[in-house]
Short mmCIF file of C-alpha atoms in Angstrom, two decimals:
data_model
loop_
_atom_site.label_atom_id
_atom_site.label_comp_id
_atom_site.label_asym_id
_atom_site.label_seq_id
_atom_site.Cartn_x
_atom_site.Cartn_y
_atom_site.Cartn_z
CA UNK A 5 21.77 39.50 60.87
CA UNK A 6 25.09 37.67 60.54
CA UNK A 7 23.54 34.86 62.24
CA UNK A 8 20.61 34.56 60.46
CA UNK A 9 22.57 34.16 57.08
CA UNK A 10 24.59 31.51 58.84
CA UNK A 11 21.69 29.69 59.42
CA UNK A 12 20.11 30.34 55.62
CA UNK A 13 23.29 28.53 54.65
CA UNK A 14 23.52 25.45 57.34
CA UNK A 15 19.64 24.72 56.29
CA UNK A 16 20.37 25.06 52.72
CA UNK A 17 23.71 22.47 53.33
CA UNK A 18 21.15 20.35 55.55
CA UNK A 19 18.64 19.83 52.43
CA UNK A 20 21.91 18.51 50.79
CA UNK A 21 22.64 16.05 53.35
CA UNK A 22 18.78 15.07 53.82
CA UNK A 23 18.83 13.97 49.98
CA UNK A 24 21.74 11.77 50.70
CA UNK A 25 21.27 10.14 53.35
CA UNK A 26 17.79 9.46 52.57
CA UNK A 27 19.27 7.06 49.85
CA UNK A 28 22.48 6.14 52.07
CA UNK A 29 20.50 5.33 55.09
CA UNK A 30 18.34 2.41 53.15
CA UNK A 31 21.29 1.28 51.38
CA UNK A 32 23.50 0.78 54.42
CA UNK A 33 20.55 0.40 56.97
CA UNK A 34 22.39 -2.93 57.75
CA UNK A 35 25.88 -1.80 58.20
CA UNK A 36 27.91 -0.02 60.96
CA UNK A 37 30.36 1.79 58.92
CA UNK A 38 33.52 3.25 59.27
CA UNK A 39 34.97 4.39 55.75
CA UNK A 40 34.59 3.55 52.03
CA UNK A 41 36.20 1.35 49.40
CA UNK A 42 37.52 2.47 45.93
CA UNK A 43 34.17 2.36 44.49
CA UNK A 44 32.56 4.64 47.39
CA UNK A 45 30.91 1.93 49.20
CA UNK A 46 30.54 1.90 52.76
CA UNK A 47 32.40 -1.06 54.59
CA UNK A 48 30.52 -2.98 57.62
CA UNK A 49 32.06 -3.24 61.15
CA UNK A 50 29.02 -5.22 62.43
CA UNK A 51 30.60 -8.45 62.46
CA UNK A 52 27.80 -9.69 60.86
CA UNK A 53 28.72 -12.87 58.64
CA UNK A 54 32.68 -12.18 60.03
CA UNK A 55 34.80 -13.59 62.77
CA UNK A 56 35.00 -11.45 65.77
CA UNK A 57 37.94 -8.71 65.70
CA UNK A 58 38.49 -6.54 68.72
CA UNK A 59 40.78 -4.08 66.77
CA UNK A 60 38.19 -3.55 63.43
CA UNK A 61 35.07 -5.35 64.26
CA UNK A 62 31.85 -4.52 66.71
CA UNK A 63 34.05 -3.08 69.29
CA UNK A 64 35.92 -0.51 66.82
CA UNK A 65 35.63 2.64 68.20
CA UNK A 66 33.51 5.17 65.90
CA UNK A 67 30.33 2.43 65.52
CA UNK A 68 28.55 4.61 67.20
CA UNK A 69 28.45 7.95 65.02
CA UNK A 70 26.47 5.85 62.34
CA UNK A 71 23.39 5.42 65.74
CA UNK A 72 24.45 8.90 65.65
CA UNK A 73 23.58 10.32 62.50
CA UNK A 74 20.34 8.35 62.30
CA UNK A 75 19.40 9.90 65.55
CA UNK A 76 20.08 13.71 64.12
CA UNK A 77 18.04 13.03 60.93
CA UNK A 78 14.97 11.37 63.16
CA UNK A 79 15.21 14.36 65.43
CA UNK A 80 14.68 16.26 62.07
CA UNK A 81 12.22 14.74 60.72
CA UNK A 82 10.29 12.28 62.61
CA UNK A 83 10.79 9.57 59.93
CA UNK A 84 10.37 5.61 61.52
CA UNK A 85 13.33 4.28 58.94
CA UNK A 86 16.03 6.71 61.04
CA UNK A 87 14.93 5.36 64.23
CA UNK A 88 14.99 1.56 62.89
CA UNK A 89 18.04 2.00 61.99
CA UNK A 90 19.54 3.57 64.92
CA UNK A 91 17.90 1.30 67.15
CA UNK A 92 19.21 -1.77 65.05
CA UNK A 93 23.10 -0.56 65.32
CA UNK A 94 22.77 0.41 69.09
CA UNK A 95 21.28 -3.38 69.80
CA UNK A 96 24.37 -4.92 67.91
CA UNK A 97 26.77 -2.72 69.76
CA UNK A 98 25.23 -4.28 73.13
CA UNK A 99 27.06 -7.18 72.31
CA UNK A 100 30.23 -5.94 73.08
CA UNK A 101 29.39 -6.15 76.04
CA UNK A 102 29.69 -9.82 75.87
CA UNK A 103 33.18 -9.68 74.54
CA UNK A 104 34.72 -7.03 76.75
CA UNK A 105 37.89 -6.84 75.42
CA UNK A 106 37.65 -5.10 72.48
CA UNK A 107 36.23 -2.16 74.99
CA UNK A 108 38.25 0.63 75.71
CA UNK A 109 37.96 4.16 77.09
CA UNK A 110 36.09 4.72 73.63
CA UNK A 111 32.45 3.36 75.19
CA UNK A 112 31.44 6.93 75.23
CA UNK A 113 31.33 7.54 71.66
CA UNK A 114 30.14 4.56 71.25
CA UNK A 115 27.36 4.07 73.47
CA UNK A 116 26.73 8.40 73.84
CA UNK A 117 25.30 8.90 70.23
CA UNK A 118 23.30 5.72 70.82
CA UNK A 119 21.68 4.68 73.26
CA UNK A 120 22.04 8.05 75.75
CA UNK A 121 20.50 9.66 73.02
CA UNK A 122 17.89 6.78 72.49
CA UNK A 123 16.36 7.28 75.65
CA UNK A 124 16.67 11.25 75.46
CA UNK A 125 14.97 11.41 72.67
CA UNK A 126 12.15 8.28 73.27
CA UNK A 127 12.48 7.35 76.97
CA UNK A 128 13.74 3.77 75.70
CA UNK A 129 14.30 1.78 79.17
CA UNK A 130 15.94 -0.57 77.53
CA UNK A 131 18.94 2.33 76.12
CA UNK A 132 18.95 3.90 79.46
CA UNK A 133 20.25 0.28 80.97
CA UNK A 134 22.59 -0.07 78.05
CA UNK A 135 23.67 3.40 78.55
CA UNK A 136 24.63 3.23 82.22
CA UNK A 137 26.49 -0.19 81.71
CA UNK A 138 28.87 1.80 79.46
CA UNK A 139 28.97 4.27 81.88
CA UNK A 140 30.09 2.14 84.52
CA UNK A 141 32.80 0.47 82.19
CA UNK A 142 34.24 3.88 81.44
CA UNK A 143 34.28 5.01 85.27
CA UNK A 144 36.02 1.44 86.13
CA UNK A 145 39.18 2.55 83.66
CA UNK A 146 39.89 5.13 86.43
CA UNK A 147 43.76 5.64 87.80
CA UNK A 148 42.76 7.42 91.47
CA UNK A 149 46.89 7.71 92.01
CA UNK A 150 47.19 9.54 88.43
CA UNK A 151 43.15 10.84 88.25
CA UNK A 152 43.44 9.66 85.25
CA UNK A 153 41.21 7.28 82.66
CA UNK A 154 43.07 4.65 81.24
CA UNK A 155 42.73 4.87 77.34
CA UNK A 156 43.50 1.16 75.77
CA UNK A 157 43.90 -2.22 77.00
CA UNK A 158 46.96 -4.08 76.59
CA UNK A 159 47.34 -5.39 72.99
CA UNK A 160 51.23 -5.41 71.85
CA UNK A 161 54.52 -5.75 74.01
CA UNK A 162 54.79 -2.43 75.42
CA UNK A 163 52.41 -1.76 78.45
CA UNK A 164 50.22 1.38 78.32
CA UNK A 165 48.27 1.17 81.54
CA UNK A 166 49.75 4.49 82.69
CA UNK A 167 48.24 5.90 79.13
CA UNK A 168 45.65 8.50 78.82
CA UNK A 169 44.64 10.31 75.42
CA UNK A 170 42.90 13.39 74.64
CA UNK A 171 40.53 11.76 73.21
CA UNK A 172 38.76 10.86 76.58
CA UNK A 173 38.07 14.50 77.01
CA UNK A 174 34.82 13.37 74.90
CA UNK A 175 34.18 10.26 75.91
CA UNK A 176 33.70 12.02 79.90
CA UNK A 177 30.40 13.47 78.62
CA UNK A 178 28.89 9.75 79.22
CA UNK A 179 30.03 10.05 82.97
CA UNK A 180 28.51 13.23 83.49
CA UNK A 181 25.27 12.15 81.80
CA UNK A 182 25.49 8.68 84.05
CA UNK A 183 25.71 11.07 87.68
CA UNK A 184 22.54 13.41 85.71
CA UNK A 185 20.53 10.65 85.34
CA UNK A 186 21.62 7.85 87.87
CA UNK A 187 21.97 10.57 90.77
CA UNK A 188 25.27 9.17 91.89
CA UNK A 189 27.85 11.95 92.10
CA UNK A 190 30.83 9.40 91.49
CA UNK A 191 30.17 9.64 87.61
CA UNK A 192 30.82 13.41 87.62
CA UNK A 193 33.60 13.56 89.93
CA UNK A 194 35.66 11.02 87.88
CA UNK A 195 34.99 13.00 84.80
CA UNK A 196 36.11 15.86 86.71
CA UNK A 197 39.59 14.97 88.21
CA UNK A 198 40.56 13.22 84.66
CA UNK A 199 39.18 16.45 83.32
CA UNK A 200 41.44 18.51 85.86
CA UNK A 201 44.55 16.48 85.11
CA UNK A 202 44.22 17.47 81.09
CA UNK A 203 44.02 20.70 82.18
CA UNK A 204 47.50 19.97 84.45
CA UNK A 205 49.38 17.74 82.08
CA UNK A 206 48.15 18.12 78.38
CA UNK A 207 47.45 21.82 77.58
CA UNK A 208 50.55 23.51 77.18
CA UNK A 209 50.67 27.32 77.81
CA UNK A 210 49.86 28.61 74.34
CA UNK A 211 47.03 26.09 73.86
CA UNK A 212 48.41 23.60 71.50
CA UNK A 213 47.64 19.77 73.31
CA UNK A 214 49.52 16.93 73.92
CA UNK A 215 47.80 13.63 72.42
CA UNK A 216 49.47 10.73 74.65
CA UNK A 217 50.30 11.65 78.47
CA UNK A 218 52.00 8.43 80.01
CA UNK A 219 51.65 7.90 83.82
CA UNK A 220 52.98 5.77 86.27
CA UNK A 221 50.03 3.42 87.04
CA UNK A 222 51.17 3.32 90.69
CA UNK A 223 52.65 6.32 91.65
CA UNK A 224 50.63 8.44 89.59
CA UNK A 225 53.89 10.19 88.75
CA UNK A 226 53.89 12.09 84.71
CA UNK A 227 56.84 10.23 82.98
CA UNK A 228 56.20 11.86 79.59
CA UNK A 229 54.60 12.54 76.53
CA UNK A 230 53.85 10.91 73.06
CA UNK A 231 53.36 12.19 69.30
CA UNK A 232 50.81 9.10 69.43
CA UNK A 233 48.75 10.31 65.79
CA UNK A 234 50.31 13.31 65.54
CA UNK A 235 53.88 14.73 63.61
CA UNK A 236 55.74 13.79 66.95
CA UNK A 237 56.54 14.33 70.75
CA UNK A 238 55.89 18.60 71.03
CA UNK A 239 53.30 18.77 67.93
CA UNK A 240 49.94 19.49 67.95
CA UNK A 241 47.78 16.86 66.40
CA UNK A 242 44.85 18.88 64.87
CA UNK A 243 41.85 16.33 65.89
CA UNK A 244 42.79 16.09 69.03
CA UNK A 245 43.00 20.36 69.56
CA UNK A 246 39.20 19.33 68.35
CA UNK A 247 38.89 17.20 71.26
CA UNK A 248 40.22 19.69 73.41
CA UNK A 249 38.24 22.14 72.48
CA UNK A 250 34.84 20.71 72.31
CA UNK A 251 35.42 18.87 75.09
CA UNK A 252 36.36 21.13 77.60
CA UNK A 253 33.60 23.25 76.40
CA UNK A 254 31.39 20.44 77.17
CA UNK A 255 32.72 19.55 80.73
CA UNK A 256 32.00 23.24 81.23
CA UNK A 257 28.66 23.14 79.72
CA UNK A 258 27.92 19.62 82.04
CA UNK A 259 29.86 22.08 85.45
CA UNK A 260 29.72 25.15 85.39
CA UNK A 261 33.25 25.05 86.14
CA UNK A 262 34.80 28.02 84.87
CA UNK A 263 38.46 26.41 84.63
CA UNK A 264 37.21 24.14 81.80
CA UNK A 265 36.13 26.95 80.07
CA UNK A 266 39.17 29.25 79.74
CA UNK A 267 40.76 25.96 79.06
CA UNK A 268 38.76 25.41 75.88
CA UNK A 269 39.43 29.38 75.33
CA UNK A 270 42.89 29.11 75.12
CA UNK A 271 42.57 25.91 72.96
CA UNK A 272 40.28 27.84 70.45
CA UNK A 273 42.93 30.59 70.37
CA UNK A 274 45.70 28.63 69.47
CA UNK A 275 43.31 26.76 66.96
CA UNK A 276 42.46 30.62 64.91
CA UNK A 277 46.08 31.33 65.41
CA UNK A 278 46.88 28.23 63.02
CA UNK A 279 44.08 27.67 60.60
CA UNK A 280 45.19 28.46 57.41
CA UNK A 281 42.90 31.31 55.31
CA UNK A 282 41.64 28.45 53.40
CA UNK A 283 40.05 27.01 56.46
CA UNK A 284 41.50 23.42 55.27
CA UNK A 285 42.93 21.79 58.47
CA UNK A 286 46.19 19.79 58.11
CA UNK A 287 46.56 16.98 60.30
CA UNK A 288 48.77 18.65 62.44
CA UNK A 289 49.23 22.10 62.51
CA UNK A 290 53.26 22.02 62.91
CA UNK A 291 53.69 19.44 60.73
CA UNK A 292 56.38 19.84 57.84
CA UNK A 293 55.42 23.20 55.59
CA UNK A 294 55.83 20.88 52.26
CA UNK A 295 53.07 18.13 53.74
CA UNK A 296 49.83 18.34 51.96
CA UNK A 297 48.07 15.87 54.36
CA UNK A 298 44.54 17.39 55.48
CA UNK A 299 42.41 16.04 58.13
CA UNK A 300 39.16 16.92 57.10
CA UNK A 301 37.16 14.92 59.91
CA UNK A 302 39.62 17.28 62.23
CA UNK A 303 38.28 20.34 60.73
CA UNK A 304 34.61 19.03 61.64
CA UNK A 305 35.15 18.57 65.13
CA UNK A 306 37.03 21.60 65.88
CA UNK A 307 34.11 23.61 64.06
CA UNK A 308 31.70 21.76 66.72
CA UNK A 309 34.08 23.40 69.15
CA UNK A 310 33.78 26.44 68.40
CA UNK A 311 29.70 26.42 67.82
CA UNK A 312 29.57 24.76 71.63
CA UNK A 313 32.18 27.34 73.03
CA UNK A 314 30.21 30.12 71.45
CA UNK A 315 27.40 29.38 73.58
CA UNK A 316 29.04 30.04 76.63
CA UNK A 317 31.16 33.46 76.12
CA UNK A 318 30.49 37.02 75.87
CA UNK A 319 28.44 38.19 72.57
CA UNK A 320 31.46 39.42 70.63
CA UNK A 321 33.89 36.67 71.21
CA UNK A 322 30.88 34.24 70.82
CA UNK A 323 30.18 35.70 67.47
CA UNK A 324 33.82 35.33 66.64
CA UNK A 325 33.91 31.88 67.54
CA UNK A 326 31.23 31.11 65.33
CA UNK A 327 32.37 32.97 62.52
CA UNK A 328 35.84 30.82 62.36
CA UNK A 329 33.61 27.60 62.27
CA UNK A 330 31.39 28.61 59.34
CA UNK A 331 34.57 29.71 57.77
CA UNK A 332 36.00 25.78 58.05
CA UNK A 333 32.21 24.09 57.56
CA UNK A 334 32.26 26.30 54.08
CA UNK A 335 35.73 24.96 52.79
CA UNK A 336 34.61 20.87 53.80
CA UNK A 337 30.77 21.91 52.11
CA UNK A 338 32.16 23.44 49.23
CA UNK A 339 35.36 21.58 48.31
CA UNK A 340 35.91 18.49 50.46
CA UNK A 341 32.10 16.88 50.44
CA UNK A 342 31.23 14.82 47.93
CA UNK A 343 26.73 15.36 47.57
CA UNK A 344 26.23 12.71 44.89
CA UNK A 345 25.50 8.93 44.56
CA UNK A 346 29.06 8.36 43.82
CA UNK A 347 30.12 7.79 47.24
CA UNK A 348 28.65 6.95 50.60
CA UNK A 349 30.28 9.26 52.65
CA UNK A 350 29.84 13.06 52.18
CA UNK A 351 33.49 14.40 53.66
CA UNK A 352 36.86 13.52 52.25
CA UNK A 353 40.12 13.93 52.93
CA UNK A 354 39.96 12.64 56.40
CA UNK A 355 43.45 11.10 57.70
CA UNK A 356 43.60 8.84 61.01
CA UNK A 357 47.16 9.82 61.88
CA UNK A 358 50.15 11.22 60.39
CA UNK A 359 52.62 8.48 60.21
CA UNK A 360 49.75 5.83 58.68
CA UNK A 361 50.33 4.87 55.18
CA UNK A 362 46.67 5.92 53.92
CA UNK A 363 46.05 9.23 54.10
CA UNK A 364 43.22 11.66 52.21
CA UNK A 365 39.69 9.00 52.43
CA UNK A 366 36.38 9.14 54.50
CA UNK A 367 35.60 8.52 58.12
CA UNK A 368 32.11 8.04 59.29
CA UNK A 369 32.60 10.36 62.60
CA UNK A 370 33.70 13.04 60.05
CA UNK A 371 30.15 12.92 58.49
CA UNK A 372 28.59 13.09 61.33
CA UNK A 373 30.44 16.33 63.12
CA UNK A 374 29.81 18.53 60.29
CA UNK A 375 26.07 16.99 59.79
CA UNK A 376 25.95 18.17 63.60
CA UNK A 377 27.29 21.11 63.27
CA UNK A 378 24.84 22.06 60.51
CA UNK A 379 22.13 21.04 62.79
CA UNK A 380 23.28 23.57 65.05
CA UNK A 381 24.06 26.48 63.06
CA UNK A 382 20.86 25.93 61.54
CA UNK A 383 19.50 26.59 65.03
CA UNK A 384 18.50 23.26 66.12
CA UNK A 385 19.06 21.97 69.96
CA UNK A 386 21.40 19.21 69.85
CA UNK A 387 22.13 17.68 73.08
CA UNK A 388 24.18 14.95 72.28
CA UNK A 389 27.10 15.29 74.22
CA UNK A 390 24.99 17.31 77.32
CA UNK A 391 23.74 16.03 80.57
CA UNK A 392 19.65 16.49 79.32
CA UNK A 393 18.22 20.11 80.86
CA UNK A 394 20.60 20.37 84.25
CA UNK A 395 23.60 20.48 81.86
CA UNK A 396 22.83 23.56 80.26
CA UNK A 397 25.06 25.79 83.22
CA UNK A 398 26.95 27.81 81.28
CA UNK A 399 24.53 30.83 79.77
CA UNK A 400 25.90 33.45 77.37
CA UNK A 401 27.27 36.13 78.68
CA UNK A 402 26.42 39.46 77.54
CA UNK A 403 29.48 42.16 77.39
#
């Protein structure tokens, strides 16, 4: 019963978001965005008209969630324009291959809600091609002394080749999808041992999750960890618990394996443990007790966590899991999304890191986790991040 009222509500959110983006689709149709202006208008990181910027342009790292939210919406309803659109932004991101480096361990969400979805959902021969390039990139940033995916490419003074981010825990579902549908078991087992050094170096015992791990690129060696967007060195950066979360449910999802999944367990613990009754997330959950900074675009992707993680536990904890991310998709739906033509984006409040300047606007990835979440709760099979039919290992376990 409980979950059928969920679902009344996610469908009833979902004829909100239809209505917008049926109007913000043609309007930015276009554009890859990333955030909004002062007057709610999206920006473009298409390069189009612009000289080429590694650090903000094509190669920015959340141009693929726009693909992305095109691709939920055509799923839904089978309208041409979403596809067009989808198709258009996935084409322009190909170019980045041509410019390589602006590419960093981030191909996965770029090239995942794009073109792996793309050929999922049409059988586009042309995405699957595109697809497995990226995957091949991604596996090629692999550290076999550390087992480790190198996040960024060198860009300042300081050299972060030993670097690996939590962030990658996502970005592995492209590997896993590459070995699904190429047959070639390398894919997985990269995603796997960067998976299994996470598990080693960045989950501490109560579940919170480091964001930077720094390696020695030759020995392998751990020499430390970073704050990187978080409060500091020892916090726990609240998007990246999301990327814990979700992705470890994922790797389990894509495996079987059943490490990954207490691993994501004992993330989502620590995760209830912290979010406040409101079920607004702060953008890091031991940051100072008089900072007011939210992370709204956190909150989305640690409610995707807990919908994914739900799908593999027993009933009871299952329904428990997905009763904490209704709690946090009702606080963004209710009184951090904006549903009108005075902005773009629908969620606000979203805050790239703690120690930036700008906190409190809109992030495109933001719009689409909770848009994907609503998808789901409303009972709709969203694959996005799973290895097609074979990935679907880890069934529900009754009590």
């Amino acid at each position: 019963m409980e979950q059928k009222r969920h679902a009344a509500w996610a469908e009833e959110m979902l004829e909100k978001v239809r209505d917008k983006m049926a109007w913000v689709s043609e309007k930015n149709r276009d554009r890859i965005p990333y955030t909004t202006d002062e007057k709610g208008n999206y920006d473009d990181r298409s390069d189009e008209g612009r000289a080429w910027n590694p650090d903000d342009g094509l190669c920015w790292w959340t141009n693929g969630f726009w693909g992305g939210i095109m691709w939920l919406l055509y799923q839904d309803t089978g309208e041409q324009r979403y596809l067009e659109i989808a198709r258009s932004s996935e084409k322009k991101l190909e170019k980045c291959f041509d410019s390589f480096y602006g590419l960093h361990h981030d191909v996965g969400f770029m090239f995942q809600p794009t073109a792996v979805t793309d050929y999922r959902l049409t059988g586009n021969a042309d995405s699957r091609r595109i697809a497995l390039h990226a995957a091949n990139l991604l596996a090629g940033r692999f550290n076999p002394a550390g087992r480790f995916i190198r996040a960024w490419n060198r860009t300042g003074e300081r050299d972060n080749s030993g670097w690996a981010i939590i962030d990658c825990m996502f970005n592995i579902s492209l590997l896993y999808w590459a070995s699904a549908e190429s047959g070639d078991p390398r894919f997985r087992q990269i995603a796997m041992l960067h998976a299994d050094t996470v598990m080693e170096h960045f989950i501490r015992p109560d579940g919170s999750v480091c964001h930077i791990v720094e390696f020695d690129p030759e020995s392998g060696k751990m020499l430390g960890s970073l704050g990187g967007q978080g409060y500091g060195e020892g916090s726990s950066w609240t998007r990246g618990q999301g990327w814990a979360l979700y992705g470890f449910a994922c790797s389990y999802a894509n495996t079987g394996k059943a490490a990954y999944l207490e691993a994501a367990e004992r993330v989502a613990r620590y995760c209830m443990a912290n979010i406040p009754e409101s079920g607004i997330i702060p953008v890091d959950f031991r940051q100072p007790g008089d900072a007011a900074w939210e992370d709204s675009c956190g909150a989305c992707i640690i409610a995707g966590g807990f919908l994914e993680l739900a799908k593999h536990v027993r009933k009871s904890a299952g329904e428990e899991y997905r009763d904490c991310a209704v709690r946090i998709l009702k606080a963004i739906a209710d009184t951090r999304a904006d549903w009108s033509e005075g902005c773009d984006a629908i969620v606000q409040n979203c805050s790239a890191s703690w120690h930036d300047s700008r906190h409190h606007f809109t992030m495109v990835y933001a719009d689409y986790f909770l848009i994907e979440a609503l998808y789901r709760l409303a009972g709709t099979d969203v694959r996005m991040w799973l290895a097609g039919e074979a990935g679907a290992v880890g069934a529900a376990r009754e009590e």
